[in-house]
XYZ file of C-alpha atoms in Angstrom:
416
model
C -16.026 -1.822 -12.871
C -12.705 -0.147 -12.141
C -13.594 3.434 -11.127
C -15.361 3.835 -7.983
C -18.839 5.084 -7.651
C -20.892 6.385 -4.648
C -20.593 3.342 -2.278
C -23.197 2.846 0.450
C -23.385 -0.448 0.876
C -19.570 -1.800 0.845
C -20.097 -4.895 -0.850
C -16.137 -6.390 -0.919
C -12.946 -4.884 0.709
C -9.974 -5.309 -1.142
C -6.875 -3.392 1.341
C -3.763 -6.211 1.151
C -0.126 -6.209 1.886
C 1.253 -6.702 -1.400
C 3.564 -10.187 -1.578
C 6.603 -11.345 -3.407
C 7.383 -14.464 -5.866
C 8.118 -16.967 -5.153
C 4.809 -17.259 -3.078
C 4.762 -20.558 -0.405
C 2.190 -19.084 2.388
C 4.347 -19.459 4.749
C 4.439 -15.836 5.478
C 1.527 -13.777 7.676
C 1.555 -11.518 4.083
C 1.195 -14.510 1.756
C -2.543 -13.733 1.942
C -5.434 -14.207 -1.031
C -8.006 -11.871 -1.739
C -11.070 -13.976 -2.689
C -14.075 -12.548 -4.445
C -16.844 -14.772 -4.859
C -14.452 -17.459 -3.031
C -13.048 -18.018 0.216
C -9.764 -18.069 1.442
C -8.361 -19.845 4.356
C -4.421 -21.121 5.350
C -4.418 -25.009 6.173
C -1.791 -27.658 7.431
C -0.798 -29.905 4.821
C 0.952 -32.787 6.388
C 3.367 -29.976 8.327
C 3.562 -27.985 5.331
C 0.933 -24.739 5.210
C -0.885 -24.023 2.079
C -3.938 -21.628 0.950
C -7.322 -23.334 0.629
C -9.620 -21.935 -2.039
C -13.015 -22.473 -2.289
C -15.185 -21.618 -5.160
C -18.590 -19.888 -4.811
C -20.698 -21.536 -7.682
C -20.270 -18.132 -9.693
C -18.442 -18.243 -13.343
C -15.737 -15.977 -12.365
C -14.779 -16.808 -8.922
C -11.948 -14.397 -8.220
C -8.686 -15.063 -6.178
C -6.215 -12.488 -6.686
C -2.694 -11.567 -4.851
C -0.665 -8.377 -5.404
C 2.446 -8.249 -6.154
C 4.939 -5.952 -4.034
C 7.411 -6.146 -6.883
C 5.944 -6.377 -10.084
C 6.517 -9.705 -12.052
C 8.249 -9.228 -14.847
C 7.005 -11.871 -17.713
C 8.825 -10.112 -21.008
C 12.002 -12.240 -21.202
C 10.623 -15.441 -22.683
C 13.389 -17.465 -21.182
C 11.908 -16.569 -17.721
C 8.142 -16.288 -18.112
C 7.185 -19.559 -17.005
C 4.608 -19.923 -13.969
C 4.389 -22.611 -12.201
C 2.463 -23.793 -9.149
C 1.231 -27.009 -7.175
C -2.624 -27.857 -6.794
C -4.432 -30.460 -5.111
C -8.479 -30.658 -5.004
C -9.781 -32.146 -2.078
C -12.258 -34.502 -3.658
C -12.502 -35.990 -6.585
C -14.371 -33.771 -8.616
C -13.317 -35.460 -11.956
C -11.527 -33.303 -14.637
C -11.611 -29.313 -13.781
C -10.607 -26.547 -15.561
C -9.259 -22.854 -14.215
C -7.347 -19.830 -15.138
C -4.397 -18.037 -14.232
C -4.212 -14.537 -15.215
C -1.940 -11.924 -14.893
C -2.667 -7.460 -14.725
C -1.830 -4.351 -14.192
C 1.523 -2.761 -14.902
C 2.895 -1.983 -18.493
C 1.673 -5.445 -20.340
C -1.326 -6.640 -21.571
C -3.457 -8.619 -19.494
C -2.617 -11.967 -20.311
C -3.773 -15.416 -19.022
C -3.839 -19.329 -19.484
C -6.382 -22.414 -18.805
C -5.133 -25.443 -16.701
C -7.167 -28.745 -15.473
C -6.717 -30.791 -12.535
C -7.780 -34.505 -11.912
C -8.174 -36.873 -8.654
C -7.185 -35.763 -5.459
C -3.107 -36.356 -5.889
C -0.980 -32.703 -6.069
C -0.339 -31.485 -9.012
C 2.409 -29.644 -10.608
C 1.135 -26.747 -12.569
C 3.598 -25.274 -15.578
C 2.477 -22.558 -17.627
C 4.449 -21.209 -20.366
C 3.147 -17.724 -21.000
C 3.415 -15.886 -24.805
C 6.433 -13.579 -25.290
C 6.262 -9.984 -25.633
C 4.622 -9.587 -22.430
C 5.447 -6.799 -19.361
C 5.328 -6.650 -16.149
C 2.237 -6.912 -13.745
C 1.280 -6.071 -10.377
C -1.891 -8.720 -9.928
C -2.096 -12.149 -10.020
C -5.958 -13.726 -10.272
C -7.099 -17.218 -10.271
C -10.001 -18.357 -11.235
C -10.997 -21.868 -10.163
C -13.826 -23.972 -11.824
C -13.468 -21.251 -14.504
C -16.247 -20.338 -16.704
C -18.580 -22.468 -14.863
C -21.233 -22.824 -11.834
C -18.954 -25.834 -10.150
C -17.915 -25.939 -6.862
C -14.718 -26.838 -5.490
C -12.183 -26.512 -2.958
C -8.152 -26.733 -3.971
C -5.187 -26.370 -2.033
C -2.637 -24.112 -3.515
C 1.277 -23.608 -2.621
C 4.674 -22.352 -4.049
C 3.377 -19.944 -7.284
C 6.691 -18.951 -8.452
C 8.414 -17.736 -11.830
C 9.206 -14.809 -13.744
C 11.323 -11.885 -12.573
C 10.350 -9.570 -9.514
C 11.232 -5.627 -10.321
C 11.744 -4.007 -7.258
C 9.088 -1.981 -5.427
C 9.736 1.684 -4.797
C 12.524 2.036 -1.965
C 11.817 5.839 -1.860
C 10.567 6.161 1.718
C 7.174 8.599 2.112
C 8.088 11.878 4.184
C 7.775 12.301 7.181
C 5.044 14.695 8.849
C 6.429 17.490 11.559
C 2.853 19.150 11.553
C 1.703 19.828 14.880
C -0.273 17.002 16.930
C -2.669 19.158 17.705
C -3.443 20.261 14.600
C -4.018 17.379 12.955
C -7.170 14.788 12.146
C -5.172 12.098 10.642
C -6.715 9.975 7.759
C -4.370 7.360 6.766
C -0.533 7.348 7.794
C 1.848 5.280 9.977
C 4.312 8.006 10.918
C 3.518 11.368 12.328
C 2.909 9.934 15.606
C -0.745 12.116 14.850
C -3.164 11.294 17.976
C -6.229 12.243 16.841
C -6.891 9.485 14.256
C -10.493 9.508 12.146
C -11.752 6.109 12.144
C -13.515 4.318 9.447
C -15.987 1.548 8.858
C -14.831 0.369 5.836
C -12.717 0.212 3.000
C -13.530 0.006 -0.709
C -11.772 -0.394 -4.179
C -8.414 -1.893 -4.323
C -4.479 -1.187 -2.804
C -1.584 -2.687 -1.704
C 0.324 -1.216 1.296
C 3.778 -1.158 0.579
C 6.957 -0.118 2.460
C 8.520 1.967 0.715
C 11.703 2.706 3.463
C 14.532 0.681 2.230
C 16.137 0.318 5.924
C 14.606 -1.962 8.527
C 12.061 0.870 9.778
C 9.048 0.747 8.245
C 6.627 3.702 6.392
C 3.798 1.989 4.585
C 1.960 3.628 1.504
C -1.170 3.188 -0.290
C -0.226 1.662 -3.731
C -2.982 2.253 -6.336
C -2.910 0.803 -10.150
C -5.469 3.421 -11.537
C -6.079 0.853 -14.619
C -7.611 -1.556 -11.928
C -9.691 0.265 -9.310
C -9.031 3.875 -7.417
C -9.386 3.340 -3.099
C -11.552 4.957 -0.495
C -12.475 4.826 3.300
C -15.568 5.855 4.692
C -18.267 5.253 7.742
C -21.211 3.749 8.113
C -24.683 5.710 6.495
C -25.666 8.233 9.159
C -22.171 8.873 10.622
C -20.518 11.921 9.327
C -17.425 13.799 10.966
C -17.411 17.448 11.718
C -14.259 18.912 9.894
C -14.360 22.193 10.282
C -12.077 23.025 12.876
C -9.683 22.647 9.869
C -8.273 24.857 7.401
C -6.637 22.282 4.596
C -6.180 18.838 3.084
C -3.039 17.188 2.989
C -1.561 14.082 1.094
C 1.439 13.114 -0.616
C 2.055 11.049 -3.691
C 4.516 9.259 -5.790
C 4.147 8.462 -9.335
C 6.403 8.247 -12.770
C 3.189 7.650 -14.813
C -0.448 8.433 -13.506
C -2.120 10.501 -16.106
C -4.948 12.121 -13.675
C -5.242 11.877 -10.035
C -8.834 12.932 -7.949
C -8.750 13.193 -4.428
C -12.621 13.279 -3.507
C -13.979 14.012 -0.104
C -17.474 13.152 0.354
C -20.314 14.452 2.178
C -23.545 12.555 3.412
C -26.578 14.879 3.895
C -29.539 13.112 3.043
C -27.865 12.569 -0.006
C -24.676 11.661 -1.097
C -22.373 13.772 -2.606
C -18.690 14.005 -4.264
C -16.093 16.908 -4.583
C -12.813 16.491 -5.952
C -9.720 17.576 -6.501
C -7.763 17.130 -9.791
C -3.996 16.891 -10.689
C -3.277 18.066 -13.533
C -6.136 20.039 -13.844
C -5.804 22.074 -10.524
C -1.788 21.963 -10.195
C 0.737 19.851 -12.650
C 2.079 16.732 -11.677
C 5.239 16.103 -10.302
C 7.111 12.742 -11.481
C 9.439 11.065 -9.908
C 9.769 12.345 -6.109
C 7.424 12.403 -3.141
C 5.129 15.722 -3.676
C 3.105 17.549 -1.130
C 0.000 18.569 -1.900
C -2.243 21.245 0.497
C -5.636 21.477 -0.786
C -7.728 24.699 1.038
C -10.869 23.505 2.261
C -12.399 26.332 0.761
C -11.867 24.910 -2.281
C -14.307 22.323 -1.673
C -16.737 24.736 0.794
C -17.373 26.467 -2.713
C -18.089 23.619 -5.041
C -21.213 23.166 -1.812
C -19.176 20.238 0.449
C -20.285 20.838 3.975
C -17.584 20.531 6.662
C -19.725 19.434 9.008
C -20.891 16.074 7.206
C -17.907 14.468 5.904
C -18.386 11.132 5.293
C -15.894 8.810 2.810
C -12.606 9.863 0.930
C -11.497 8.107 -2.202
C -8.541 8.189 -4.711
C -9.378 7.800 -8.146
C -9.529 8.763 -11.820
C -12.273 9.566 -14.101
C -12.284 6.228 -15.374
C -9.689 3.496 -16.108
C -8.475 4.961 -19.205
C -6.815 7.295 -16.992
C -4.393 4.852 -16.210
C -1.141 4.675 -14.215
C 0.265 3.533 -10.821
C 1.075 5.916 -7.838
C 1.814 5.546 -4.157
C -0.275 8.053 -1.444
C 0.631 8.761 2.409
C -0.142 11.224 5.027
C -3.639 11.895 4.191
C -4.718 14.456 6.847
C -6.815 17.295 8.092
C -4.817 20.222 9.401
C -5.187 23.424 10.494
C -2.427 24.934 8.351
C -0.543 23.783 5.865
C 1.191 20.147 6.743
C 5.247 20.292 7.128
C 7.808 17.552 6.825
C 10.713 15.938 6.943
C 11.915 14.460 3.748
C 13.920 11.443 3.653
C 15.002 11.023 0.138
C 16.671 14.389 0.387
C 19.306 12.780 2.513
C 22.106 10.016 1.139
C 21.822 6.587 2.084
C 25.027 5.756 3.886
C 24.160 2.354 4.848
C 23.250 2.964 8.587
C 21.265 0.191 10.397
C 19.546 0.006 13.460
C 17.894 -2.665 15.945
C 16.203 -3.518 17.454
C 13.359 -0.844 16.517
C 10.722 -0.613 17.936
C 12.698 -0.701 21.011
C 11.898 -0.101 24.768
C 15.691 1.105 26.153
C 18.134 1.436 23.469
C 18.966 1.415 19.469
C 21.784 -0.037 18.239
C 23.130 1.813 15.587
C 25.457 0.357 12.991
C 27.555 2.268 10.014
C 29.166 0.916 7.157
C 31.509 3.809 7.993
C 32.879 5.743 11.157
C 29.336 7.992 12.510
C 30.799 11.028 13.708
C 27.483 12.720 15.074
C 24.229 11.917 15.731
C 21.210 14.096 16.618
C 17.570 12.661 17.989
C 14.340 14.768 17.525
C 10.674 13.777 18.197
C 8.341 15.113 15.729
C 7.839 18.660 16.672
C 11.211 19.336 16.108
C 12.150 19.105 19.354
C 16.258 18.074 19.816
C 16.393 15.310 22.167
C 19.943 13.256 22.016
C 23.342 14.741 20.667
C 25.976 12.364 20.000
C 29.201 12.718 18.832
C 30.979 8.979 18.765
C 33.605 8.585 15.810
C 33.095 5.212 15.857
C 31.186 3.186 13.507
C 28.510 1.231 15.934
C 26.186 3.473 18.535
C 24.026 2.939 21.375
C 21.420 5.624 21.820
C 19.339 5.357 24.866
C 15.850 5.571 24.979
C 14.966 5.363 28.561
C 14.347 8.783 28.995
C 12.290 9.235 26.337
C 8.699 8.976 25.900
C 6.526 6.421 23.582
C 6.681 7.761 20.182
C 8.334 8.184 16.996
C 11.962 9.792 16.604
C 13.990 11.015 14.152
C 17.762 10.365 14.242
C 19.969 12.676 11.570
C 23.469 10.718 11.404
C 26.087 12.051 9.937
C 29.110 10.338 8.598
C 31.908 12.544 6.274
C 30.130 14.205 3.955
C 26.910 12.001 3.902
C 24.046 12.179 6.042
C 21.314 9.472 6.643
C 17.835 9.883 9.085
C 16.499 7.093 10.494
C 13.158 6.350 11.769
C 13.275 5.831 15.953
C 10.195 4.412 17.184
C 9.787 4.092 21.287
C 7.267 1.655 22.890
């Protein structure tokens, strides 16, 4: 089922950092989401590989979210290779490798394994495909056999770069916010969920060496949400708005859904493009008055879950989301994408004492602000490398506005 329905008991969790081909399982983000199977990383003669154990169902599903959509449209470069090793002699077993999501039709090829040695698999996918953001492996496909397999070095195709436009940095006052999702803004009042459901990948949209993680959803596959245990609700009556930001080039519908539990579970949604039109190819802020939900019957003291979804998987498209929060007043933010990129790098970041700023051209001035908008540092170095002291600053997130000739870049600085 691809569209999220009301969930009281969470069967599976599917929130993952996305990965880029080739995948060799040597990086922390090289993980597999297992549905009806199990995944671990193991040491095979000094080489870290994936171990996938089937669950005995016809469609034991192991999937990998791809951070850079995999392009299989080039018939000269649409062969996928991998290495696989059964840990016991199961005889001849059949498996399936499938690609979903993105712009291409779902495509799949089967292959077999025998014996207990490492085997090199090469799968030549057909022509006239597109790009994909989900790789799915079915061990012991379409039968109830159970086996454990080591997998390594998944490669092939061409990576299409992921979104590299950073989402906005909230400047809404901390004391006016209950944060639901977001890693910028420095909010200390945070709603803590007990589980996630649906499917999402986490994508860092900041092209610099700072981090700005966002939720990426492919509505042709599933929506995404978080919630608290049954009987545990949150009173959000101190707030007047629900804020979120999105970026999409092709979504046809987005439903931002607030859910209450008051004996029963009730959903109330705000929909694009019904309530407001889509804005494409730029980060867009949405502030929904909570009266929009209460007029439908939503009880502010019974907040239980939120979901981002569509009416059905026929409402397709890929969208990125960030900075979900309840607020007293409409949210405010600094949009980093409005500034010209001038090739400035910062290290170390986070830091405990100072940041080293290095530019490709002479830096004329630097202004450092805290998230309330207060100016905490001003420098006029007129050099291509500058040290900013953090000794007197409190722990938290700061924004450095860097001017060089006629261009400006803003960096996120983190003091730990």
